[in-house]
Coordinates of C-alpha atoms in Angstrom, one line a residue:
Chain A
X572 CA -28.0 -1.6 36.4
X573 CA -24.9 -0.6 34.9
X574 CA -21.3 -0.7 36.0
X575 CA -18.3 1.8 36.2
X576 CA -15.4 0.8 33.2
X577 CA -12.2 2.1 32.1
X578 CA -11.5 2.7 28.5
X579 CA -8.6 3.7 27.0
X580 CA -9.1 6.6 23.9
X581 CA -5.7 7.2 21.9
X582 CA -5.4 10.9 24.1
X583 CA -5.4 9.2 27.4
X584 CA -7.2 6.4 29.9
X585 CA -10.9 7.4 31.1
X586 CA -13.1 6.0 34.2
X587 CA -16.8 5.9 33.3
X588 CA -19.5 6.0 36.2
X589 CA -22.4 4.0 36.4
X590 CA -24.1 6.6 34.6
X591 CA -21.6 6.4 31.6
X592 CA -20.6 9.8 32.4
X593 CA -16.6 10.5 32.2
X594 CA -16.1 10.8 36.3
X595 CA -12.1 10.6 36.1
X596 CA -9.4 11.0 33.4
X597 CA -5.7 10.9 32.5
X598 CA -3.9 12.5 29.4
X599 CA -1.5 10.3 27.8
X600 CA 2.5 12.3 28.4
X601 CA 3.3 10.8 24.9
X602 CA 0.7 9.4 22.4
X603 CA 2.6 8.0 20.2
X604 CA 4.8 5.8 22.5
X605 CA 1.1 5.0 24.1
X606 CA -0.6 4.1 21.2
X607 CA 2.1 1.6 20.7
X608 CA 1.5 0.2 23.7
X609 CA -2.2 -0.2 22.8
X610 CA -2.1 -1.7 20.1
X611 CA -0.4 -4.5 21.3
X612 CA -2.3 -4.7 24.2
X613 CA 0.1 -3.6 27.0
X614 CA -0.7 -1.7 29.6
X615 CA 1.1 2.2 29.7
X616 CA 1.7 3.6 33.5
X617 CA -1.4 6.1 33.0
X618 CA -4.1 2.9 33.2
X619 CA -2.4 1.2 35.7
X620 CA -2.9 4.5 37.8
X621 CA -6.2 4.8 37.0
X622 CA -7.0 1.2 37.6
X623 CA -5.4 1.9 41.2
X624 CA -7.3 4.7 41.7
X625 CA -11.0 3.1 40.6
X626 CA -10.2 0.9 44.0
X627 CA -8.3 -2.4 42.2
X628 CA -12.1 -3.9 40.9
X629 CA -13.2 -2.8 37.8
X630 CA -14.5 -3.4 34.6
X631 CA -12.2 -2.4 31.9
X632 CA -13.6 -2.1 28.3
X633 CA -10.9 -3.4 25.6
X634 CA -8.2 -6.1 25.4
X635 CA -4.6 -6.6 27.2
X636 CA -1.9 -9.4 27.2
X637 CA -1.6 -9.6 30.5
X638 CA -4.0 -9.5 33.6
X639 CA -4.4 -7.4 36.6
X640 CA -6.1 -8.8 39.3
X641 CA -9.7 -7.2 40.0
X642 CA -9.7 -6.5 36.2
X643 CA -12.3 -8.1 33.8
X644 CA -11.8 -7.0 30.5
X645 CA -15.5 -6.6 28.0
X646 CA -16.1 -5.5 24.8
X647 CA -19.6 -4.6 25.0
X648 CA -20.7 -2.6 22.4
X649 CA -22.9 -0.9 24.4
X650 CA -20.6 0.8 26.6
X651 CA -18.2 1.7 23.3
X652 CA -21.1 3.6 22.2
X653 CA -21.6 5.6 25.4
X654 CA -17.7 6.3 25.2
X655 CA -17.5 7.3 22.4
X656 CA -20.4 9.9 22.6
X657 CA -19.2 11.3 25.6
X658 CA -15.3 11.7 23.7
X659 CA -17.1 14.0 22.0
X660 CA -15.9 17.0 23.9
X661 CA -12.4 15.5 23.4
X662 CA -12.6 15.9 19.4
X663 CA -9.8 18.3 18.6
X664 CA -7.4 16.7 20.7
X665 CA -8.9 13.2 19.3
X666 CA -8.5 14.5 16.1
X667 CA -4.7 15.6 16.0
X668 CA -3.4 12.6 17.9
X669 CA -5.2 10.2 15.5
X670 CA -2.9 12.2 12.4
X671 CA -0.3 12.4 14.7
X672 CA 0.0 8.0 15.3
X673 CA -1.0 8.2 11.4
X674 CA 1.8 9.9 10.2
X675 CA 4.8 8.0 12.8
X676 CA 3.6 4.5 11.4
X677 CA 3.9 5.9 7.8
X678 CA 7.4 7.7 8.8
X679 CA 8.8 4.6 10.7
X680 CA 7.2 2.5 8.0
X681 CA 10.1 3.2 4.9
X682 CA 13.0 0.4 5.0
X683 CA 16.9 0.6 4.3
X684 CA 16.3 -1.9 1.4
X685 CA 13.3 0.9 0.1
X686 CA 16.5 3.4 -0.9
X687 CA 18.6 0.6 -2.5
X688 CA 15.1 0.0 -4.4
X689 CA 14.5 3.0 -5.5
X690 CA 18.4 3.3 -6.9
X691 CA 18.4 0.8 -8.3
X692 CA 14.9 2.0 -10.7
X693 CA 16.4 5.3 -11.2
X694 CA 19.8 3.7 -12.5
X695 CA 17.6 1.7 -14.8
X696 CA 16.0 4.7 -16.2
X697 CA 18.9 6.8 -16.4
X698 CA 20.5 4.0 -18.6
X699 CA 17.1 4.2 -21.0
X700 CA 17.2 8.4 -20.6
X701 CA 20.8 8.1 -21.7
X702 CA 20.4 5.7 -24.7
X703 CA 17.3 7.1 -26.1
X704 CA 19.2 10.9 -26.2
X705 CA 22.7 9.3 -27.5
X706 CA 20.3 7.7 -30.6
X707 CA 18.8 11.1 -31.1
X708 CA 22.3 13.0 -30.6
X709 CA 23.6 10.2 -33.4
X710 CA 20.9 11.4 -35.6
X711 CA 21.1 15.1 -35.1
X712 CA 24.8 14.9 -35.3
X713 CA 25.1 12.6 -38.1
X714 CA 24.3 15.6 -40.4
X715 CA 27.4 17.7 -39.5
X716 CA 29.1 14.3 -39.3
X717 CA 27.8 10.9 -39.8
X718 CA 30.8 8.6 -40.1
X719 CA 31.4 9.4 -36.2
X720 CA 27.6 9.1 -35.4
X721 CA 27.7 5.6 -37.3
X722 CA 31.7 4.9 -36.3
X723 CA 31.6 4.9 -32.6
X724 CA 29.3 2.1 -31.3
X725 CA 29.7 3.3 -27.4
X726 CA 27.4 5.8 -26.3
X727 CA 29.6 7.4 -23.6
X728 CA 33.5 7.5 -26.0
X729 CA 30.9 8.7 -28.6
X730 CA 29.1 11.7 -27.0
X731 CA 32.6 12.6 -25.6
X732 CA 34.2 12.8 -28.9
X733 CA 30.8 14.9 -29.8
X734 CA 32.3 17.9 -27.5
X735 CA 36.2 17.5 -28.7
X736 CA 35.0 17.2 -32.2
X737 CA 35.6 19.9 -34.9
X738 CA 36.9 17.5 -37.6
X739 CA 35.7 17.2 -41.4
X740 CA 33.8 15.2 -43.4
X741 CA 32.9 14.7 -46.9
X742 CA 29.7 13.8 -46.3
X743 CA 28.6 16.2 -43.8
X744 CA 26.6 19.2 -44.0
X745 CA 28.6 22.9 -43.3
X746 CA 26.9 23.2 -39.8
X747 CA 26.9 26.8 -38.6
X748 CA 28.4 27.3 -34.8
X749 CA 25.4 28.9 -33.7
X750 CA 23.6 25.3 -35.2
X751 CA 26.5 22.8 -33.3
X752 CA 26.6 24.4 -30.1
X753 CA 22.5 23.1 -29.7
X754 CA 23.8 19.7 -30.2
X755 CA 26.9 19.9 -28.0
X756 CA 24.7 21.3 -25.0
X757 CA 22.9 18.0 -25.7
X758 CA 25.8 15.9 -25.1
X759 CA 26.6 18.0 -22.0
X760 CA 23.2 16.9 -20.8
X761 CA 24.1 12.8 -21.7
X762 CA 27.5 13.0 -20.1
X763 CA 26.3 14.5 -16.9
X764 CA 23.4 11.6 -16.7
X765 CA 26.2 8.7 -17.4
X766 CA 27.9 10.5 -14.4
X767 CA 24.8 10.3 -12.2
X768 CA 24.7 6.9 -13.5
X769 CA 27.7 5.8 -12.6
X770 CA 27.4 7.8 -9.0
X771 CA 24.5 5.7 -8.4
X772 CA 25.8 2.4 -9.1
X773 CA 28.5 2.9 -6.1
X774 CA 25.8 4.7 -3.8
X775 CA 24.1 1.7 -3.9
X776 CA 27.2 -0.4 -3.4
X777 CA 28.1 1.3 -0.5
X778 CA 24.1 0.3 0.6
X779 CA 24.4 -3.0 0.2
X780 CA 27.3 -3.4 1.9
X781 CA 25.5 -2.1 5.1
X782 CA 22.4 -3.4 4.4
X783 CA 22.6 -7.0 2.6
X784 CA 26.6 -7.6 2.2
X785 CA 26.3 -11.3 1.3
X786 CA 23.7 -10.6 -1.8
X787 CA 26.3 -7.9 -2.8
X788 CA 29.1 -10.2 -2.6
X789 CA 27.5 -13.4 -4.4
X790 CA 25.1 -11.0 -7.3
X791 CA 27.3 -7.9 -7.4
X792 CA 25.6 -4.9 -7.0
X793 CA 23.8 -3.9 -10.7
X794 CA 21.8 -7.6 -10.4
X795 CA 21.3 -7.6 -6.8
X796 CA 19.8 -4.6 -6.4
X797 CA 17.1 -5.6 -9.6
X798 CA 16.9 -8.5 -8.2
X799 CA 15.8 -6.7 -4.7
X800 CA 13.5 -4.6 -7.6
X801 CA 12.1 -7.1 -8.8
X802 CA 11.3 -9.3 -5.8
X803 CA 9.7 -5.4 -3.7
X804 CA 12.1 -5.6 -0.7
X805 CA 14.9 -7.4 0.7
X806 CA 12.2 -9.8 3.1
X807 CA 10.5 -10.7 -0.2
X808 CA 13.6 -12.1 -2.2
X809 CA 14.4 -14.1 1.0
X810 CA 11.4 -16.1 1.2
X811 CA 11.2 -16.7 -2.5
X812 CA 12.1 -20.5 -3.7
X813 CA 15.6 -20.7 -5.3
X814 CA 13.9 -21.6 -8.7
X815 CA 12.3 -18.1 -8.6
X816 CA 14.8 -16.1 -7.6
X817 CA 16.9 -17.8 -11.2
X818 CA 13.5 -16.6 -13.3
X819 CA 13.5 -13.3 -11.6
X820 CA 13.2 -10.7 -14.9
X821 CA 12.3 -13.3 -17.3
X822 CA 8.9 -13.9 -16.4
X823 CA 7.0 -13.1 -19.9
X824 CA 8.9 -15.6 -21.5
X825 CA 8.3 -18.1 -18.1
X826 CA 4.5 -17.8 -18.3
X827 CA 4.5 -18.0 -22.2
X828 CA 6.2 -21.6 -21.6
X829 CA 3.7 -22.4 -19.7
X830 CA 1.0 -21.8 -21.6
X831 CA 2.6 -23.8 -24.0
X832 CA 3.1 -20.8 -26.8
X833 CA 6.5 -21.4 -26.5
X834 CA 9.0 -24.8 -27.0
X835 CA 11.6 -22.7 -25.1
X836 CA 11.8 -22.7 -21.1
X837 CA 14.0 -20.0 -19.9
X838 CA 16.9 -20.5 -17.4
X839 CA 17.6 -17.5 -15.9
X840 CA 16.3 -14.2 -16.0
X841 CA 18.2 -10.9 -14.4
X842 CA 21.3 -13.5 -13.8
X843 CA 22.0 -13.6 -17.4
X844 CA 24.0 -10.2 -16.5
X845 CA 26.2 -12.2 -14.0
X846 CA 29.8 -12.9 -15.2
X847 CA 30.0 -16.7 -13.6
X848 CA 27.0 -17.2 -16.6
X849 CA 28.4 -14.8 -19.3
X850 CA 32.1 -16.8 -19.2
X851 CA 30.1 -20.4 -19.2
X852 CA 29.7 -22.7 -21.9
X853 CA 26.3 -22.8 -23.4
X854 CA 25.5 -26.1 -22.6
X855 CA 26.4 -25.3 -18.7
X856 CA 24.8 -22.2 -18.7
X857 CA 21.6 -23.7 -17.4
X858 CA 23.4 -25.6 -14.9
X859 CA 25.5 -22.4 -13.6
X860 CA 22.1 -20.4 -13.0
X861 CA 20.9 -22.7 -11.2
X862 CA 23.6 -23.2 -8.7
X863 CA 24.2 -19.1 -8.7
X864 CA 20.8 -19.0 -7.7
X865 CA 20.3 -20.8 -5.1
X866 CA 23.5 -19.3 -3.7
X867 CA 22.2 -15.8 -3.9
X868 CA 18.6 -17.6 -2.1
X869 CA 20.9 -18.0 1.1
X870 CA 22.8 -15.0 0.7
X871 CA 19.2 -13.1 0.5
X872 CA 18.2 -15.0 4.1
X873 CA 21.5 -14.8 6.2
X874 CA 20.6 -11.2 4.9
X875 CA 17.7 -10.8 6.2
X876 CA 17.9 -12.6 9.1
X877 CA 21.4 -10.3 9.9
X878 CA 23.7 -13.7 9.9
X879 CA 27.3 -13.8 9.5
X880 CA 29.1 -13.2 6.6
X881 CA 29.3 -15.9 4.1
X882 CA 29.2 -14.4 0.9
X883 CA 32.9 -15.3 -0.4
X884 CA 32.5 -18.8 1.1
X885 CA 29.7 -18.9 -1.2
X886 CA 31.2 -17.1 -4.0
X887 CA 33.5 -20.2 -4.0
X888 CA 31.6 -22.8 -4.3
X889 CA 29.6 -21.8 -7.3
X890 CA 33.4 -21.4 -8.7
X891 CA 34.1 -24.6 -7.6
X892 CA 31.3 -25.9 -9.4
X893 CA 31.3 -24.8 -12.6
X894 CA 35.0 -25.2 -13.4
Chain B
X520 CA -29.7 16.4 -11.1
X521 CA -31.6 13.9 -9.1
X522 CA -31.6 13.1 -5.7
X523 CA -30.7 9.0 -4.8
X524 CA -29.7 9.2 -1.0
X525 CA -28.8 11.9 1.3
X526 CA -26.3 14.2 -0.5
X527 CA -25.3 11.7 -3.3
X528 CA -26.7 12.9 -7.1
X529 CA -27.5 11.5 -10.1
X530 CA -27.4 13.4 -13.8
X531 CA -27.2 11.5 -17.2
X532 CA -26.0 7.9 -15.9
X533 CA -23.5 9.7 -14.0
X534 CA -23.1 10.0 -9.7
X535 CA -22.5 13.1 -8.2
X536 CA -21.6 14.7 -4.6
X537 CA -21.3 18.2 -3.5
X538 CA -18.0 19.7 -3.1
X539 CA -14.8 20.0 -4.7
X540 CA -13.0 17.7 -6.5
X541 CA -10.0 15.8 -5.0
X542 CA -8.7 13.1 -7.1
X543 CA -8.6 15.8 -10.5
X544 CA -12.2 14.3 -11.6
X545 CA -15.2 16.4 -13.4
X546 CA -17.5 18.8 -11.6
X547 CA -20.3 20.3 -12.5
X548 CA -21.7 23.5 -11.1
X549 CA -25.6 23.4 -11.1
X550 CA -27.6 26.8 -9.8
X551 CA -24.7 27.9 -7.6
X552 CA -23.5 24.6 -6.1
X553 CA -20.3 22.6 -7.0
X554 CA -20.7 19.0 -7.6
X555 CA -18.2 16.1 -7.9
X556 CA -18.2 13.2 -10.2
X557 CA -18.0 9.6 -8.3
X558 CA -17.3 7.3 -11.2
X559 CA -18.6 4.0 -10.7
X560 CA -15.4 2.2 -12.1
X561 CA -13.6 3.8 -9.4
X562 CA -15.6 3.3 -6.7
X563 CA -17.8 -0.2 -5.6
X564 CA -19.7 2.0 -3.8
X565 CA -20.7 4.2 -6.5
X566 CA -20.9 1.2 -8.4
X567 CA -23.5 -0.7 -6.5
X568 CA -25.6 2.4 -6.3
X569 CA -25.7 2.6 -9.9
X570 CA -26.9 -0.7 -10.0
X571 CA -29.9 0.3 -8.3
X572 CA -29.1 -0.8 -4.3
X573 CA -31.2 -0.3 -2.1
X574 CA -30.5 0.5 1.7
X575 CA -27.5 2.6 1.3
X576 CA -28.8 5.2 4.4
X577 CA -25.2 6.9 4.9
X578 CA -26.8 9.9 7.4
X579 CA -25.3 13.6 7.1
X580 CA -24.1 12.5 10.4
X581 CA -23.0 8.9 10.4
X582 CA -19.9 7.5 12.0
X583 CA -18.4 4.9 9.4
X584 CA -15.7 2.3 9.7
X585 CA -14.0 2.5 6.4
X586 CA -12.0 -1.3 5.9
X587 CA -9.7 -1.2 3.3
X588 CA -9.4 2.5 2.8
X589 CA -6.5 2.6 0.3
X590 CA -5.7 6.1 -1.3
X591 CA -9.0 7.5 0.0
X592 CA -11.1 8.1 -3.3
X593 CA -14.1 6.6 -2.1
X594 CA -13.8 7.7 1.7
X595 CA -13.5 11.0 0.1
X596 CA -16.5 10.6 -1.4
X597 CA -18.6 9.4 1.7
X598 CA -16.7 12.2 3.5
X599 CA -18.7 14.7 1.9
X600 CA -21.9 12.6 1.6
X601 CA -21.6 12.1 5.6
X602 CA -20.3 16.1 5.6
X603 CA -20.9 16.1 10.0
X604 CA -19.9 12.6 10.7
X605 CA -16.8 10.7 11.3
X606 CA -15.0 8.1 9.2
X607 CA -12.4 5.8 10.7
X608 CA -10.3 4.7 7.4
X609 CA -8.5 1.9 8.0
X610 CA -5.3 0.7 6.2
X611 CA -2.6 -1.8 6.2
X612 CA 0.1 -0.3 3.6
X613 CA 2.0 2.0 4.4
X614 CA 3.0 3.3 0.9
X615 CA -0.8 3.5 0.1
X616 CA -1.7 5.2 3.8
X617 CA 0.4 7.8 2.9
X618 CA -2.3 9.5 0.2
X619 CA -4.8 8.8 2.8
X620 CA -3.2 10.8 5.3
X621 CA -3.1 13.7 2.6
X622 CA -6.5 13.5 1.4
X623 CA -7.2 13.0 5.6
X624 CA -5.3 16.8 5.6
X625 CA -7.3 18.1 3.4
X626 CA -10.9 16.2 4.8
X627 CA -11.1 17.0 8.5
X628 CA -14.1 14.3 9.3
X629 CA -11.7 11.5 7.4
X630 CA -9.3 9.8 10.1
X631 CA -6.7 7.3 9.1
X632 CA -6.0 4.6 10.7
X633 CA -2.5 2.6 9.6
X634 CA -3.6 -1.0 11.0
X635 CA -4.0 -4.7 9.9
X636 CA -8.1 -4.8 9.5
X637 CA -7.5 -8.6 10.9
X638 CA -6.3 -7.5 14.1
X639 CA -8.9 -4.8 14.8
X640 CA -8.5 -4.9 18.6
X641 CA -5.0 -3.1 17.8
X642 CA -6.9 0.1 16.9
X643 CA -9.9 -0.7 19.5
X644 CA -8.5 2.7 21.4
X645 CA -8.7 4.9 17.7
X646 CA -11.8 3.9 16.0
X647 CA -15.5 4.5 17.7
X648 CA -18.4 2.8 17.7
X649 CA -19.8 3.3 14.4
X650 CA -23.4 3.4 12.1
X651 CA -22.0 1.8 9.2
X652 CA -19.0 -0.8 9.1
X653 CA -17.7 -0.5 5.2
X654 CA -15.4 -3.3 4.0
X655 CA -13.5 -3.3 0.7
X656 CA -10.4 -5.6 1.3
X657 CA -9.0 -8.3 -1.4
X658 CA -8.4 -11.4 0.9
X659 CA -9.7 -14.6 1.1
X660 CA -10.9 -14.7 4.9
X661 CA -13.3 -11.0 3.9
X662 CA -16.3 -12.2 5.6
X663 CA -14.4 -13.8 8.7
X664 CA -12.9 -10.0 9.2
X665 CA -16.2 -7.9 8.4
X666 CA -17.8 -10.4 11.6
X667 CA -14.6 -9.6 14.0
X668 CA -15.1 -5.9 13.0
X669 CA -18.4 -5.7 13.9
X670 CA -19.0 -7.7 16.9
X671 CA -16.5 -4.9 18.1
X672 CA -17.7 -1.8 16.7
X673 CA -21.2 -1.5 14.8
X674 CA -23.9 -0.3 16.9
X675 CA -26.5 -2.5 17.2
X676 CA -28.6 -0.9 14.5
X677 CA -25.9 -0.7 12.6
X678 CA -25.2 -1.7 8.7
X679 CA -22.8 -3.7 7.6
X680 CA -21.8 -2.9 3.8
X681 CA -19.2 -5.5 2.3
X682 CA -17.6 -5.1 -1.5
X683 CA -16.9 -9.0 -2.7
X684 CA -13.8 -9.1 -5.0
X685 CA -14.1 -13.2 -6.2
X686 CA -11.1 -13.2 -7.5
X687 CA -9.2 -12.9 -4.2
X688 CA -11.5 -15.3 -2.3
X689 CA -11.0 -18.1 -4.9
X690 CA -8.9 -17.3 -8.2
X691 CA -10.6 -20.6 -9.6
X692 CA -14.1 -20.5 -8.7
X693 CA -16.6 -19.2 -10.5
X694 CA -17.9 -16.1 -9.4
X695 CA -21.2 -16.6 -9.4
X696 CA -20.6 -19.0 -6.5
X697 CA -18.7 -17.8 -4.6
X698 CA -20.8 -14.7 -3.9
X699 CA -23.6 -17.2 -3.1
X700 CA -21.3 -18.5 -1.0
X701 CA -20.6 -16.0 0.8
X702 CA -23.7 -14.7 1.3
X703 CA -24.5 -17.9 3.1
X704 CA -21.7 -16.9 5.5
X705 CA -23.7 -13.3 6.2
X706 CA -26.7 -14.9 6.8
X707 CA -25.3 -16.4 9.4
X708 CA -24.7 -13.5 11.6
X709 CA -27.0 -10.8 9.4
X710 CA -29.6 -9.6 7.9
X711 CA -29.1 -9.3 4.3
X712 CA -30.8 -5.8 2.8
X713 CA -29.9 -6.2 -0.3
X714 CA -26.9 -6.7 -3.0
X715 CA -25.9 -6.4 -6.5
X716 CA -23.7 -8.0 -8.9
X717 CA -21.3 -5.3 -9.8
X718 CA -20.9 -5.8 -13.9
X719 CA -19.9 -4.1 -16.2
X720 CA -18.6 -1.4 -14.2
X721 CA -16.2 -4.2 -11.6
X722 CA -15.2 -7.4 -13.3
X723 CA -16.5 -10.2 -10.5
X724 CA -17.8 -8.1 -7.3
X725 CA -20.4 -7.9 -5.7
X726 CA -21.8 -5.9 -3.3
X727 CA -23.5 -6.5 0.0
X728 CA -26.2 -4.3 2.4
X729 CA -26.7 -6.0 5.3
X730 CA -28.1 -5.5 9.3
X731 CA -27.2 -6.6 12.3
X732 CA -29.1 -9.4 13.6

């Protein structure tokens, strides 16, 4: 002896006779806004209509938070089994809602600290793009003229002198126009990548400041965003200790500690960058890491957790500290 | 090219299916038919039925609940062994459910599913009931979410097919216990078909066939 039950597909809310059979239905207005609703067991106006309509006692096959009186909720397998063959008919419409919910959780999935991420990795790379072509442009160039391939340490004043250059040199090879203007296009190619650089470095400043302003103000923008790199997103660096978020970038040399390969422990890791540990003595280095990092710790949570801002309060007490 | 199970080959050590490759792997065309390799360090799967498993009866027509589908290169692979069935492939990340909703394009039977395998009553109204229940997800409760999964959807003469990773149940442990471990845990609620120790081809898995009880 069976008994009538609702169940709810992802296209709309069905009413199954004691014969299993599909004996009333109603189409979802919006399946995505409904599967949301599903799946965290709610109830969407549709059901509660058909619930109405079944006469207030019924069997309803799945799970909600809250109760309905004259509802009793199962999860017999049974009676998924017989719903689901007779969906059957349904399986176009089954089928293009399903990649329809698919592709909203993947779309609504993608963070604001995800673009600051991803900045941040192409800023990293453009930096290595840029200083593997200034070595070969310092090679390449060095034969026309290699006191000003060895003279000027600084990539950028030296592929800019590249493209004024047309000076002499006793040691340098007579180069052909034809022959310089290949290397001059390659300096072109440098420049325009420190200027995508550089571009980057303030897109993601202006980020931060929207999305995370206290890590911005305590790390600065280069180290906070590798730090947010390195930790996978903005929640992540939150909830890491304090005495992690100080390692963060120097793990190699962390583990090979550990296993005892190594005499050395390290005490800090992306933070070296940061001026407050570039200006301090060497023997308060250590010391200065460790109070910079747990600052940036709390600037990461009020972060995440959208708090006030504290960063220059913060700011100030590590300065306080290590004077 | 030998026949193992229903649509799923075997020629010189190597697995095969028919159809066209997806992931850029080999294929092979064998009097008029395309096939596709399934490599076995890719795939538990394949592994497990290169070891020799027995019990792996995936029907031209079965509906599957993929667990842990990740970029989709072995659902793409039952998809064309099951070529008028249904797969439900469930996954949690985002980032890694977006390949699966392109291989899902370009697989009609393949349906994703972006949901937390632990909480399977969240995607009660998307998946159906299904033949097979497959899990391959690294956590340390596996077995307590294969059970929740199906006491809701495998059909009562259902399998339940479950890819043991060691390492994420216990980094410490040796392996060797910890599958018989868990297999204590199955036989609690099924009927164990059969399983294999996955080396060489997966360091520490192990692969489970079981029935419902």
């Amino acid at each position: 002896m069976a008994d009538r039950f609702i169940y709810s597909s992802c296209i709309g809310t069905f009413l199954f006779s004691e014969s299993y059979e599909i004996s009333e239905k109603i189409f979802f207005s919006d399946v995505i806004s409904a599967s949301r609703k599903l799946e965290q067991g709610e109830w969407t106006d549709e059901e509660k209509k058909l619930v109405n309509s079944a006469g207030g006692k019924i069997l309803f096959l799945g799970f909600k938070k809250e109760k309905i009186t004259g509802v009793v909720f199962t999860s017999d397998i049974k009676k998924l089994e017989a719903a689901s063959r007779q969906l059957q008919q349904h399986d176009a419409k089954i089928s293009e809602a399903i990649m329809k919910i698919a592709k909203s959780k993947v779309k609504d999935s993608v963070q604001s600290d995800e673009l600051i991420i991803q900045a941040a990795s192409s800023m990293q790379e453009l930096d290595k793009a840029a200083s593997m072509l200034s070595k070969r442009l310092r090679e390449w160039y060095g034969l026309k003229n290699p006191e000003l391939a060895s003279g000027i340490s600084d990539n950028a004043r030296f592929v800019k002198e590249v493209l004024q250059d047309s000076g002499k040199s006793e040691m340098g090879a007579e180069i052909a126009a034809e022959d310089e203007a290949e290397m001059k296009e390659l300096a072109e190619e440098v420049v325009k990548l420190l200027i995508i650089r550089a571009k980057t470095e303030k897109y993601i400043e202006k980020r931060m400041k929207d999305v995370c302003p206290n890590l911005l103000a305590v790390a600065g923008a280069a180290i906070g965003a590798k730090m947010l790199e390195s930790a996978g997103s903005l929640r992540r660096l939150a909830m890491l200790p304090a005495s992690t978020v100080q390692l963060l970038g120097a793990e190699s040399a962390m583990f090979k500690f550990l296993r005892k390969k190594s005499k050395k422990m390290p005490r800090f890791g992306i933070l070296h960058e940061h001026k407050v540990i570039a200006t301090a003595l060497e023997n308060k280095k250590g010391k200065a890491a460790r109070l910079l990092a747990d600052r940036i710790s709390i600037a990461a949570r009020v972060d995440y957790f959208k708090g006030k801002f504290v960063g220059d309060r913060l700011l100030r007490e590590i300065e306080e500290k290590t004077r | 090219m030998k026949q193992v199970f229903n649509n799923i080959f075997e020629n010189e050590g190597k697995l095969f299916t028919p159809g066209q490759a997806l992931f850029s792997e080999e294929t092979k065309k064998i009097e008029g038919r395309q096939y596709r390799e399934w490599q076995a360090t890719r795939s538990k799967l394949a592994a497990a039925i290169a070891k020799g498993i027995k019990g792996v009866e995936i029907g031209v027509d079965s509906t599957i609940l993929y667990l842990g589908a990740a970029h989709g290169y072995t659902p793409s692979f039952i998809s064309q062994i099951c070529e008028k069935g249904k797969i439900f492939a469930v996954e949690f990340a985002p980032r890694v459910a977006r390949e699966l909703v392109l291989v899902a394009e370009k697989r009609k039977n393949i349906f994703p599913i972006v949901a937390d395998a632990n909480q399977p009553a969240s995607y009660y109204h998307i998946a159906q009931a299904a033949d097979i229940v497959y899990q391959d997800i690294a956590q340390k409760n596996q077995v307590e979410i294969l059970v929740k999964n199906c006491d809701l959807f495998l059909k009562r003469n259902g399998l339940a097919m479950l890819a043991v990773k060691a390492r994420s149940i216990d980094v410490t442990e040796k392996p060797g216990k910890i599958f018989a471990d868990v297999k204590r845990q199955l036989e609690e609620r099924f009927r164990i078909i059969d399983y294999r120790n996955l080396e060489p081809m997966q360091r520490d898995h192990a692969f489970f066939v079981c029935g419902k009880r």
